[in-house]
Amino acid sequence: MSSNSSGKKLEGFFTGKGFYIVLFLCAAVIGVSAWMMAAGNETMDDLNRTNSASFDSRRVETIIIPPEKTAVAAPADTLPPVTADGDRSSAATDGADIPQGETAKVWRQGDVMPVEAPMYVWPVQGELERWHNTEKLSYDVTMRDWRTHEGIDIMAPLGATVSASHSGVVESIVQDYFYGTVVTVDHGDGSSTVYANLAELPAVNVGDWVEPGDVIGAVGATALCESGQGTHLHFAVYSDGGCIDPLTCLPA
């Protein structure tokens, strides 16, 4: 009974509307799947074409850097002619400006311009009464003890003109308890010159530019620590914070 009933229901399903509905749905599923596969293949083809075009548009550029040019020595036959004194000279350098204070090569075989030393002049004319001495103690007649001496004492009459020894800017003018009126000139290269035992009123002001030989003051009697000596100028030279012997800078 049950078997016959199931068979009739199955027969009714195939002959009824339900069968066609299921058949339509299956056909729709198959169609959609085929469409999606075709669209996917087309998309992949487009992507491959795009990548190929992008790859083909790239160019590999080779940059060639030329070698640097090196100086080539002139052949022997192009050298300037030999003059009567045996030197080779170049007419192109005749009258050329050669910078002072620098080592400059001239177009002459083995000829080099010397380096000019900075120009110093004596600040006052006179004999040395006391020398520069920082390595051993010497007797000080004023202080009556043994001590070093950072400058030199140049004997000169009271009121004698004191000149700048080297070019520079007046850095300071002070009234020192021991050394009296003191003028310091900064030379801008780490060195300075000091002029002590000057008259109370110097001839320069702080900030003035002085050249060698310019008047900066006069010999005085203001240095208490050297008052036991004759009238003189105490002159010192400092370089990079330390004192040096002024005689190594002044002309012989």
Coordinates of N, CA and C in Angstrom, one line a residue:
M1 N 0.8 -1.2 0.0 CA 0.0 0.0 0.0 C 0.9 1.2 0.0
S2 N 1.8 1.1 0.8 CA 2.8 2.2 0.9 C 3.6 2.4 -0.4
S3 N 4.0 1.3 -0.9 CA 4.8 1.3 -2.2 C 4.0 1.9 -3.3
N4 N 2.8 1.5 -3.5 CA 2.0 2.0 -4.6 C 1.7 3.5 -4.4
S5 N 1.6 3.9 -3.2 CA 1.3 5.4 -3.0 C 2.5 6.2 -3.3
S6 N 3.7 5.7 -3.0 CA 5.0 6.4 -3.3 C 5.2 6.5 -4.8
G7 N 4.9 5.4 -5.5 CA 5.0 5.4 -7.0 C 4.1 6.3 -7.6
K8 N 2.9 6.4 -7.1 CA 2.0 7.4 -7.7 C 2.4 8.8 -7.5
K9 N 2.9 9.1 -6.3 CA 3.4 10.5 -6.1 C 4.6 10.8 -7.0
L10 N 5.5 9.9 -7.2 CA 6.6 10.2 -8.1 C 6.2 10.4 -9.5
E11 N 5.2 9.6 -9.9 CA 4.7 9.7 -11.3 C 4.0 11.0 -11.5
G12 N 3.3 11.4 -10.4 CA 2.6 12.7 -10.5 C 3.6 13.9 -10.5
F13 N 4.7 13.7 -9.9 CA 5.7 14.8 -9.8 C 6.3 15.0 -11.2
F14 N 6.6 13.9 -11.9 CA 7.2 14.1 -13.2 C 6.2 14.6 -14.3
T15 N 5.0 14.3 -14.1 CA 4.0 14.7 -15.0 C 3.4 16.1 -14.7
G16 N 3.7 16.6 -13.4 CA 3.2 17.9 -13.0 C 4.1 19.0 -13.3
K17 N 3.8 20.2 -12.7 CA 4.5 21.4 -12.9 C 5.8 21.4 -12.1
G18 N 5.9 20.7 -11.1 CA 7.1 20.6 -10.2 C 8.3 20.2 -11.0
F19 N 8.2 19.3 -11.9 CA 9.3 18.8 -12.6 C 9.9 19.8 -13.5
Y20 N 9.0 20.6 -14.2 CA 9.5 21.6 -15.1 C 10.2 22.8 -14.3
I21 N 9.7 23.0 -13.1 CA 10.3 24.1 -12.3 C 11.7 23.7 -11.9
V22 N 11.9 22.5 -11.5 CA 13.2 22.0 -11.1 C 14.2 22.0 -12.3
L23 N 13.6 21.5 -13.5 CA 14.4 21.5 -14.7 C 14.9 22.9 -15.1
F24 N 14.0 23.9 -14.9 CA 14.3 25.3 -15.2 C 15.4 25.8 -14.3
L25 N 15.3 25.5 -13.0 CA 16.3 25.9 -12.1 C 17.7 25.4 -12.4
C26 N 17.7 24.1 -12.7 CA 19.0 23.5 -13.0 C 19.6 24.1 -14.3
A27 N 18.8 24.4 -15.3 CA 19.3 25.0 -16.5 C 19.8 26.4 -16.1
A28 N 19.1 27.1 -15.2 CA 19.6 28.5 -14.9 C 20.9 28.4 -14.2
V29 N 21.1 27.4 -13.3 CA 22.3 27.3 -12.5 C 23.5 27.0 -13.5
I30 N 23.2 26.1 -14.4 CA 24.3 25.8 -15.4 C 24.6 27.0 -16.2
G31 N 23.6 27.8 -16.6 CA 23.9 29.0 -17.5 C 24.7 30.0 -16.7
V32 N 24.3 30.3 -15.4 CA 25.1 31.3 -14.6 C 26.5 30.8 -14.4
S33 N 26.7 29.5 -14.2 CA 28.0 29.1 -14.0 C 28.9 29.2 -15.2
A34 N 28.3 28.9 -16.4 CA 29.0 29.1 -17.6 C 29.4 30.5 -17.9
W35 N 28.4 31.4 -17.6 CA 28.7 32.8 -17.8 C 29.8 33.4 -16.9
M36 N 29.8 32.9 -15.6 CA 30.8 33.3 -14.7 C 32.2 32.8 -15.1
M37 N 32.3 31.6 -15.6 CA 33.6 31.1 -16.1 C 34.1 31.9 -17.2
A38 N 33.2 32.2 -18.2 CA 33.6 33.0 -19.4 C 34.1 34.4 -19.0
A39 N 33.3 35.0 -18.0 CA 33.7 36.3 -17.6 C 35.0 36.3 -16.9
G40 N 35.2 35.3 -16.1 CA 36.5 35.1 -15.3 C 37.7 35.0 -16.3
N41 N 37.5 34.2 -17.3 CA 38.6 34.0 -18.3 C 38.9 35.3 -19.1
E42 N 37.8 36.0 -19.4 CA 38.0 37.3 -20.1 C 38.8 38.3 -19.2
T43 N 38.4 38.3 -17.9 CA 39.1 39.2 -17.0 C 40.6 38.8 -16.9
M44 N 40.9 37.5 -16.8 CA 42.3 37.1 -16.7 C 43.0 37.5 -18.0
D45 N 42.4 37.4 -19.1 CA 43.0 37.7 -20.4 C 43.4 39.2 -20.4
D46 N 42.4 40.1 -19.9 CA 42.6 41.5 -19.9 C 43.8 41.8 -18.9
L47 N 43.9 41.2 -17.8 CA 44.9 41.4 -16.8 C 46.3 41.0 -17.4
N48 N 46.3 39.9 -18.1 CA 47.6 39.4 -18.7 C 48.0 40.4 -19.8
R49 N 47.0 40.9 -20.6 CA 47.4 41.9 -21.6 C 47.9 43.2 -21.0
T50 N 47.3 43.6 -19.9 CA 47.7 44.8 -19.2 C 49.2 44.7 -18.7
N51 N 49.4 43.6 -18.1 CA 50.8 43.3 -17.5 C 51.8 43.3 -18.6
S52 N 51.4 42.6 -19.7 CA 52.3 42.5 -20.9 C 52.7 43.9 -21.4
A53 N 51.6 44.7 -21.6 CA 51.8 46.1 -22.1 C 52.7 46.9 -21.2
S54 N 52.4 46.7 -19.8 CA 53.2 47.5 -18.9 C 54.7 47.1 -18.9
F55 N 54.9 45.8 -19.0 CA 56.2 45.3 -19.1 C 57.0 45.7 -20.3
D56 N 56.2 45.7 -21.5 CA 56.8 46.1 -22.8 C 57.1 47.5 -22.8
S57 N 56.4 48.4 -22.0 CA 56.6 49.8 -22.0 C 57.9 50.2 -21.2
R58 N 58.4 49.3 -20.4 CA 59.6 49.6 -19.7 C 60.8 49.5 -20.5
R59 N 61.7 50.5 -20.3 CA 63.0 50.4 -21.1 C 64.1 50.4 -20.1
V60 N 65.1 49.7 -20.4 CA 66.3 49.6 -19.6 C 67.3 50.6 -20.2
E61 N 67.6 51.7 -19.4 CA 68.5 52.7 -19.9 C 69.9 52.4 -19.4
T62 N 70.9 52.5 -20.2 CA 72.3 52.3 -19.8 C 72.9 53.7 -19.8
I63 N 73.4 54.1 -18.7 CA 74.1 55.4 -18.5 C 75.6 55.2 -18.6
I64 N 76.1 55.8 -19.5 CA 77.6 55.7 -19.7 C 78.3 56.9 -19.2
I65 N 79.1 56.8 -18.1 CA 79.8 57.9 -17.5 C 81.2 58.0 -18.1
P66 N 81.5 59.0 -18.8 CA 82.8 59.1 -19.4 C 83.9 59.2 -18.4
P67 N 85.1 58.7 -18.6 CA 86.2 58.9 -17.7 C 86.6 60.3 -17.5
E68 N 87.1 60.6 -16.3 CA 87.5 62.0 -16.0 C 88.8 62.3 -16.9
K69 N 88.8 63.5 -17.3 CA 90.0 63.9 -18.1 C 91.2 64.1 -17.1
T70 N 92.3 63.6 -17.4 CA 93.5 63.8 -16.7 C 94.4 64.7 -17.4
A71 N 95.2 65.5 -16.6 CA 96.1 66.5 -17.2 C 97.2 65.7 -17.8
V72 N 97.6 66.1 -19.0 CA 98.7 65.5 -19.7 C 99.8 66.5 -19.8
A73 N 101.0 66.0 -19.5 CA 102.1 66.9 -19.5 C 102.4 67.4 -20.9
A74 N 102.8 68.6 -21.1 CA 103.0 69.2 -22.4 C 104.3 68.5 -22.9
P75 N 104.3 68.3 -24.2 CA 105.6 67.7 -24.8 C 106.7 68.6 -24.6
A76 N 107.9 68.1 -24.7 CA 109.1 68.9 -24.5 C 109.3 70.0 -25.5
D77 N 108.8 69.8 -26.7 CA 109.0 70.8 -27.7 C 108.0 72.0 -27.5
T78 N 107.0 71.9 -26.6 CA 106.1 73.0 -26.3 C 106.5 73.9 -25.1
L79 N 107.6 73.5 -24.4 CA 108.0 74.3 -23.3 C 108.5 75.7 -23.7
P80 N 108.4 76.7 -22.8 CA 108.9 78.0 -23.2 C 110.4 78.0 -23.5
P81 N 110.8 78.9 -24.3 CA 112.2 78.9 -24.7 C 113.1 79.2 -23.5
V82 N 114.4 78.7 -23.5 CA 115.3 78.9 -22.5 C 116.0 80.3 -22.7
T83 N 116.0 81.1 -21.6 CA 116.5 82.4 -21.7 C 118.1 82.3 -21.6
A84 N 118.7 83.5 -21.7 CA 120.1 83.5 -21.6 C 120.7 83.0 -20.3
D85 N 120.0 83.2 -19.2 CA 120.5 82.8 -17.9 C 120.1 81.3 -17.6
G86 N 119.5 80.6 -18.6 CA 119.3 79.2 -18.4 C 117.9 78.9 -17.8
D87 N 117.1 79.9 -17.5 CA 115.7 79.6 -17.0 C 114.7 79.6 -18.2
R88 N 113.7 78.8 -18.0 CA 112.6 78.8 -19.0 C 111.5 79.8 -18.4
S89 N 111.1 80.7 -19.2 CA 110.1 81.7 -18.8 C 109.0 81.7 -19.8
S90 N 107.9 82.1 -19.3 CA 106.7 82.2 -20.1 C 106.2 83.7 -20.2
A91 N 106.0 84.1 -21.5 CA 105.6 85.5 -21.7 C 104.2 85.7 -21.1
A92 N 103.5 84.6 -20.9 CA 102.1 84.8 -20.4 C 102.1 85.2 -19.0
T93 N 103.2 85.0 -18.3 CA 103.2 85.4 -16.8 C 103.8 86.7 -16.6
D94 N 104.4 87.3 -17.6 CA 105.1 88.6 -17.4 C 104.0 89.6 -17.0
G95 N 104.3 90.3 -15.9 CA 103.4 91.3 -15.4 C 102.2 90.8 -14.7
A96 N 102.1 89.4 -14.5 CA 100.9 88.9 -13.8 C 101.0 89.2 -12.4
D97 N 99.8 89.4 -11.7 CA 99.7 89.7 -10.3 C 99.9 88.4 -9.5
I98 N 100.9 88.4 -8.6 CA 101.1 87.2 -7.8 C 100.7 87.6 -6.4
P99 N 99.8 86.9 -5.8 CA 99.3 87.3 -4.4 C 100.4 87.3 -3.4
Q100 N 100.4 88.3 -2.6 CA 101.4 88.4 -1.6 C 101.0 87.6 -0.4
G101 N 102.1 87.1 0.4 CA 101.8 86.4 1.6 C 101.5 84.9 1.3
E102 N 101.5 84.5 0.0 CA 101.2 83.1 -0.3 C 102.3 82.5 -1.2
T103 N 102.4 81.2 -1.2 CA 103.4 80.6 -2.0 C 102.8 80.4 -3.4
A104 N 103.4 81.0 -4.4 CA 102.8 81.0 -5.7 C 103.9 80.5 -6.7
K105 N 103.5 79.5 -7.5 CA 104.3 78.9 -8.5 C 104.4 79.8 -9.8
V106 N 105.5 80.1 -10.2 CA 105.7 80.9 -11.4 C 106.1 79.9 -12.5
W107 N 105.7 80.3 -13.8 CA 106.0 79.4 -14.9 C 107.5 79.4 -15.2
R108 N 108.3 79.0 -14.3 CA 109.7 78.9 -14.5 C 110.1 77.6 -13.8
Q109 N 111.0 76.9 -14.5 CA 111.4 75.6 -14.0 C 112.2 75.8 -12.7
G110 N 111.6 75.2 -11.6 CA 112.3 75.2 -10.3 C 112.2 76.6 -9.6
D111 N 111.4 77.5 -10.1 CA 111.2 78.8 -9.5 C 110.0 78.9 -8.7
V112 N 110.0 79.1 -7.3 CA 108.9 79.2 -6.5 C 109.0 80.5 -5.7
M113 N 107.9 81.3 -5.6 CA 107.9 82.5 -4.8 C 107.9 82.1 -3.3
P114 N 108.7 82.8 -2.5 CA 108.8 82.5 -1.1 C 107.6 83.0 -0.3
V115 N 107.4 82.5 0.8 CA 106.3 82.9 1.7 C 106.7 84.1 2.5
E116 N 106.0 85.2 2.4 CA 106.3 86.4 3.1 C 105.9 86.3 4.6
A117 N 106.8 86.5 5.5 CA 106.5 86.5 6.9 C 105.7 87.8 7.3
P118 N 104.7 87.7 8.3 CA 104.0 88.9 8.7 C 105.0 90.0 9.1
M119 N 104.7 91.2 8.8 CA 105.6 92.3 9.0 C 105.4 92.8 10.5
Y120 N 106.5 92.8 11.2 CA 106.5 93.5 12.5 C 107.5 94.6 12.5
V121 N 107.3 95.6 13.3 CA 108.3 96.7 13.4 C 108.5 96.9 14.9
W122 N 109.6 97.5 15.3 CA 109.9 97.8 16.7 C 109.0 98.9 17.1
P123 N 108.3 98.7 18.3 CA 107.4 99.7 18.8 C 108.0 101.0 19.2
V124 N 109.3 100.8 19.7 CA 110.1 102.0 20.1 C 111.5 101.7 19.9
Q125 N 112.3 102.7 19.7 CA 113.8 102.4 19.5 C 114.5 102.6 20.8
G126 N 115.4 101.6 21.1 CA 116.2 101.7 22.3 C 116.8 100.3 22.6
E127 N 117.7 100.3 23.6 CA 118.4 99.1 24.0 C 117.5 98.3 24.9
L128 N 117.7 97.0 24.9 CA 117.0 96.1 25.8 C 117.5 96.2 27.2
E129 N 116.6 96.4 28.1 CA 117.0 96.5 29.5 C 116.7 95.1 30.2
R130 N 115.7 94.5 29.8 CA 115.3 93.2 30.3 C 114.8 92.3 29.2
W131 N 115.2 91.0 29.2 CA 114.9 90.1 28.1 C 113.7 89.2 28.5
H132 N 113.1 88.6 27.5 CA 112.1 87.6 27.6 C 112.7 86.3 28.2
N133 N 112.1 85.8 29.3 CA 112.6 84.6 30.0 C 111.5 83.9 30.7
T134 N 111.0 82.8 30.2 CA 110.0 82.0 30.9 C 110.4 80.6 31.3
E135 N 111.7 80.3 31.0 CA 112.2 79.0 31.3 C 112.9 78.9 32.7
K136 N 113.5 80.0 33.1 CA 114.2 80.1 34.4 C 114.0 81.4 35.0
L137 N 114.2 81.5 36.3 CA 113.9 82.7 37.1 C 115.1 83.6 37.0
S138 N 114.8 84.9 37.0 CA 115.8 86.0 37.0 C 115.4 87.0 38.0
Y139 N 116.4 87.7 38.5 CA 116.2 88.6 39.6 C 115.5 89.9 39.2
D140 N 114.4 90.2 39.9 CA 113.6 91.4 39.6 C 114.1 92.5 40.6
V141 N 114.7 93.6 40.1 CA 115.2 94.7 41.0 C 114.1 95.4 41.7
T142 N 112.9 95.5 41.1 CA 111.8 96.2 41.7 C 111.1 95.4 42.8
M143 N 110.8 94.2 42.5 CA 110.1 93.3 43.4 C 111.1 92.6 44.4
R144 N 112.4 92.7 44.1 CA 113.4 92.1 44.9 C 113.2 90.6 45.1
D145 N 112.8 89.9 44.0 CA 112.7 88.5 44.1 C 113.1 87.9 42.8
W146 N 112.9 86.6 42.6 CA 113.3 85.9 41.4 C 112.0 85.4 40.7
R147 N 111.9 85.8 39.4 CA 110.6 85.5 38.7 C 110.9 85.5 37.2
T148 N 109.9 85.0 36.5 CA 110.0 85.0 35.0 C 109.6 86.3 34.4
H149 N 109.8 86.5 33.1 CA 109.5 87.7 32.5 C 108.9 87.4 31.1
E150 N 107.6 87.7 30.9 CA 106.9 87.3 29.6 C 107.2 88.2 28.4
G151 N 107.7 89.4 28.7 CA 108.0 90.3 27.6 C 109.4 90.7 27.5
I152 N 109.6 91.9 26.8 CA 110.9 92.5 26.8 C 110.7 93.9 27.2
D153 N 111.8 94.5 27.9 CA 111.7 95.9 28.3 C 112.7 96.7 27.4
I154 N 112.2 97.6 26.7 CA 113.0 98.4 25.7 C 113.2 99.8 26.3
M155 N 114.4 100.2 26.6 CA 114.7 101.5 27.2 C 114.4 102.6 26.2
A156 N 113.7 103.6 26.7 CA 113.4 104.8 25.9 C 113.1 106.0 26.8
P157 N 113.3 107.2 26.4 CA 113.0 108.4 27.2 C 111.5 108.5 27.5
L158 N 111.2 109.1 28.7 CA 109.8 109.4 29.0 C 109.1 110.2 28.0
G159 N 108.0 109.8 27.5 CA 107.3 110.5 26.5 C 107.6 110.1 25.1
A160 N 108.5 109.1 24.9 CA 108.9 108.7 23.5 C 107.7 108.0 22.9
T161 N 107.6 108.2 21.6 CA 106.4 107.7 20.8 C 106.5 106.2 20.8
V162 N 105.3 105.5 21.0 CA 105.2 104.1 20.9 C 104.3 103.8 19.7
S163 N 104.8 102.9 18.8 CA 104.0 102.6 17.6 C 103.5 101.2 17.7
A164 N 102.5 100.9 16.9 CA 102.0 99.6 16.7 C 103.0 98.7 16.0
S165 N 103.3 97.5 16.6 CA 104.3 96.7 16.0 C 103.7 95.9 14.8
H166 N 102.4 95.6 14.8 CA 101.8 94.8 13.8 C 100.4 95.2 13.6
S167 N 99.8 95.0 12.4 CA 98.5 95.4 12.1 C 97.4 94.7 12.9
G168 N 96.4 95.3 13.3 CA 95.3 94.7 14.0 C 94.3 95.7 14.6
V169 N 93.4 95.2 15.5 CA 92.4 96.0 16.1 C 92.7 96.1 17.6
V170 N 92.6 97.4 18.1 CA 92.8 97.6 19.5 C 91.7 96.9 20.3
E171 N 92.2 95.8 21.0 CA 91.2 95.0 21.7 C 90.8 95.6 23.1
S172 N 91.8 96.1 23.8 CA 91.5 96.7 25.1 C 92.5 97.7 25.5
I173 N 92.0 98.6 26.4 CA 92.9 99.6 27.1 C 92.5 99.6 28.5
V174 N 93.5 99.2 29.4 CA 93.2 99.0 30.8 C 94.2 99.7 31.6
Q175 N 93.8 100.1 32.8 CA 94.8 100.6 33.8 C 95.0 99.5 34.8
D176 N 96.1 98.8 34.6 CA 96.5 97.6 35.4 C 97.3 98.1 36.7
Y177 N 97.0 97.5 37.8 CA 97.6 97.9 39.0 C 99.2 97.7 39.0
F178 N 99.6 96.6 38.4 CA 101.0 96.3 38.3 C 101.7 96.9 37.1
Y179 N 101.1 96.8 35.9 CA 101.7 97.2 34.6 C 101.2 98.6 34.1
G180 N 100.4 99.3 34.9 CA 100.0 100.6 34.5 C 99.1 100.6 33.3
T181 N 99.3 101.6 32.4 CA 98.4 101.7 31.2 C 98.9 100.7 30.2
V182 N 97.9 99.8 29.8 CA 98.2 98.7 28.9 C 97.3 98.7 27.7
V183 N 97.9 98.6 26.5 CA 97.1 98.6 25.3 C 97.4 97.2 24.7
T184 N 96.3 96.5 24.3 CA 96.4 95.2 23.6 C 95.8 95.3 22.2
V185 N 96.6 94.8 21.3 CA 96.2 94.8 19.9 C 96.0 93.3 19.4
D186 N 94.8 93.0 18.9 CA 94.5 91.7 18.4 C 94.7 91.7 16.9
H187 N 95.5 90.7 16.5 CA 95.9 90.6 15.1 C 95.1 89.7 14.2
G188 N 94.1 89.1 14.8 CA 93.1 88.3 14.1 C 93.6 86.9 13.6
D189 N 94.8 86.5 14.0 CA 95.3 85.2 13.6 C 95.6 84.4 14.9
G190 N 95.0 84.7 16.0 CA 95.3 84.0 17.2 C 96.5 84.6 18.0
S191 N 97.0 85.7 17.5 CA 98.1 86.4 18.2 C 97.7 87.8 18.6
S192 N 98.5 88.4 19.5 CA 98.2 89.7 20.0 C 99.5 90.3 20.5
T193 N 99.6 91.6 20.5 CA 100.7 92.3 21.1 C 100.3 93.2 22.3
V194 N 101.1 93.3 23.3 CA 100.7 94.0 24.5 C 101.8 95.1 24.7
Y195 N 101.3 96.3 25.0 CA 102.2 97.5 25.2 C 101.9 98.0 26.6
A196 N 102.8 97.9 27.5 CA 102.6 98.3 28.9 C 103.6 99.3 29.4
N197 N 103.2 99.9 30.5 CA 104.0 101.1 31.1 C 103.9 102.3 30.2
L198 N 102.7 102.4 29.6 CA 102.5 103.6 28.7 C 102.1 104.8 29.6
A199 N 102.1 106.0 28.9 CA 101.5 107.2 29.6 C 100.0 106.9 29.8
E200 N 99.4 107.7 30.7 CA 98.0 107.4 31.1 C 97.0 107.5 29.9
L201 N 97.3 108.5 29.0 CA 96.3 108.7 27.9 C 96.9 108.2 26.6
P202 N 96.5 107.0 26.2 CA 97.0 106.5 24.9 C 96.4 107.3 23.7
A203 N 96.9 107.1 22.5 CA 96.5 107.8 21.3 C 95.4 107.0 20.5
V204 N 95.0 105.9 21.0 CA 94.0 105.1 20.3 C 92.8 104.8 21.2
N205 N 91.7 104.3 20.6 CA 90.6 103.8 21.3 C 90.3 102.4 21.0
V206 N 89.5 101.7 21.9 CA 89.1 100.3 21.6 C 88.4 100.3 20.3
G207 N 88.7 99.3 19.5 CA 88.1 99.1 18.2 C 88.8 99.8 17.0
D208 N 89.8 100.6 17.3 CA 90.6 101.2 16.2 C 91.4 100.2 15.5
W209 N 91.5 100.4 14.2 CA 92.4 99.6 13.4 C 93.8 100.3 13.3
V210 N 94.9 99.6 13.5 CA 96.2 100.2 13.5 C 97.1 99.4 12.5
E211 N 97.9 100.0 11.8 CA 98.9 99.4 11.0 C 100.3 99.6 11.6
P212 N 101.3 98.7 11.2 CA 102.6 98.9 11.7 C 103.1 100.3 11.6
G213 N 103.6 100.9 12.7 CA 104.1 102.3 12.7 C 103.1 103.3 13.1
D214 N 101.8 103.0 13.2 CA 100.8 103.9 13.7 C 101.0 104.2 15.2
V215 N 100.9 105.4 15.6 CA 101.1 105.8 17.0 C 100.0 105.3 17.9
I216 N 100.3 104.6 19.0 CA 99.3 104.2 19.9 C 99.5 104.8 21.3
G217 N 100.6 105.5 21.6 CA 100.8 106.1 22.9 C 102.2 106.6 23.0
A218 N 102.6 106.8 24.3 CA 103.9 107.2 24.6 C 104.5 106.5 25.8
V219 N 105.8 106.4 26.0 CA 106.4 105.7 27.1 C 106.1 106.5 28.4
G220 N 105.6 105.8 29.4 CA 105.2 106.4 30.7 C 106.0 105.8 31.8
A221 N 105.4 106.0 33.0 CA 106.0 105.5 34.2 C 104.9 105.0 35.1
T222 N 104.0 104.2 34.6 CA 102.8 103.8 35.3 C 102.9 102.4 35.8
A223 N 103.9 101.6 35.4 CA 104.0 100.2 35.9 C 104.7 100.1 37.2
L224 N 104.0 99.9 38.3 CA 104.6 99.8 39.6 C 105.5 98.6 39.8
C225 N 105.2 97.5 39.1 CA 106.1 96.3 39.3 C 107.4 96.4 38.6
E226 N 107.6 97.5 37.8 CA 108.9 97.7 37.1 C 109.4 99.1 37.3
S227 N 108.9 99.8 38.4 CA 109.3 101.2 38.7 C 110.8 101.3 39.1
G228 N 111.4 100.2 39.5 CA 112.8 100.3 39.9 C 113.7 100.3 38.7
Q229 N 113.2 100.1 37.5 CA 114.1 100.2 36.3 C 114.0 101.6 35.7
G230 N 114.8 101.8 34.7 CA 114.7 103.0 34.0 C 113.4 103.1 33.2
T231 N 113.2 104.3 32.6 CA 112.0 104.5 31.8 C 112.1 103.5 30.5
H232 N 111.0 102.8 30.3 CA 111.0 101.8 29.2 C 109.6 101.5 28.8
L233 N 109.5 100.7 27.7 CA 108.3 100.1 27.2 C 108.3 98.6 27.5
H234 N 107.3 98.1 28.2 CA 107.2 96.7 28.3 C 106.4 96.2 27.2
F235 N 107.0 95.3 26.3 CA 106.4 94.8 25.1 C 106.3 93.3 25.1
A236 N 105.2 92.7 24.9 CA 105.0 91.3 24.9 C 104.2 90.8 23.7
V237 N 104.4 89.6 23.3 CA 103.7 89.0 22.1 C 103.1 87.7 22.6
Y238 N 101.8 87.5 22.3 CA 101.1 86.2 22.7 C 100.5 85.6 21.5
S239 N 100.6 84.2 21.5 CA 100.1 83.5 20.4 C 99.4 82.2 20.9
D240 N 98.1 82.1 20.5 CA 97.2 81.0 21.0 C 97.3 80.8 22.5
G241 N 97.2 81.9 23.2 CA 97.1 81.9 24.6 C 98.4 81.8 25.4
G242 N 99.5 81.7 24.7 CA 100.8 81.6 25.4 C 101.7 82.7 24.9
C243 N 102.7 83.1 25.8 CA 103.6 84.2 25.4 C 104.8 83.6 24.6
I244 N 105.3 84.3 23.6 CA 106.5 83.9 22.9 C 107.5 85.1 22.9
D245 N 108.7 84.8 22.6 CA 109.8 85.8 22.6 C 109.5 86.8 21.5
P246 N 109.3 88.1 21.9 CA 109.1 89.1 20.8 C 110.2 89.2 19.8
L247 N 111.5 88.8 20.2 CA 112.6 88.9 19.3 C 112.5 88.0 18.2
T248 N 111.6 86.9 18.3 CA 111.4 86.0 17.2 C 110.5 86.7 16.1
C249 N 109.8 87.7 16.4 CA 109.0 88.4 15.5 C 109.6 89.7 14.9
L250 N 110.3 90.4 15.8 CA 110.8 91.7 15.4 C 112.0 91.6 14.5
P251 N 112.2 92.5 13.5 CA 113.4 92.4 12.6 C 114.7 92.6 13.4
A252 N 115.7 91.9 12.9 CA 117.0 92.0 13.6 C 117.6 93.4 13.4

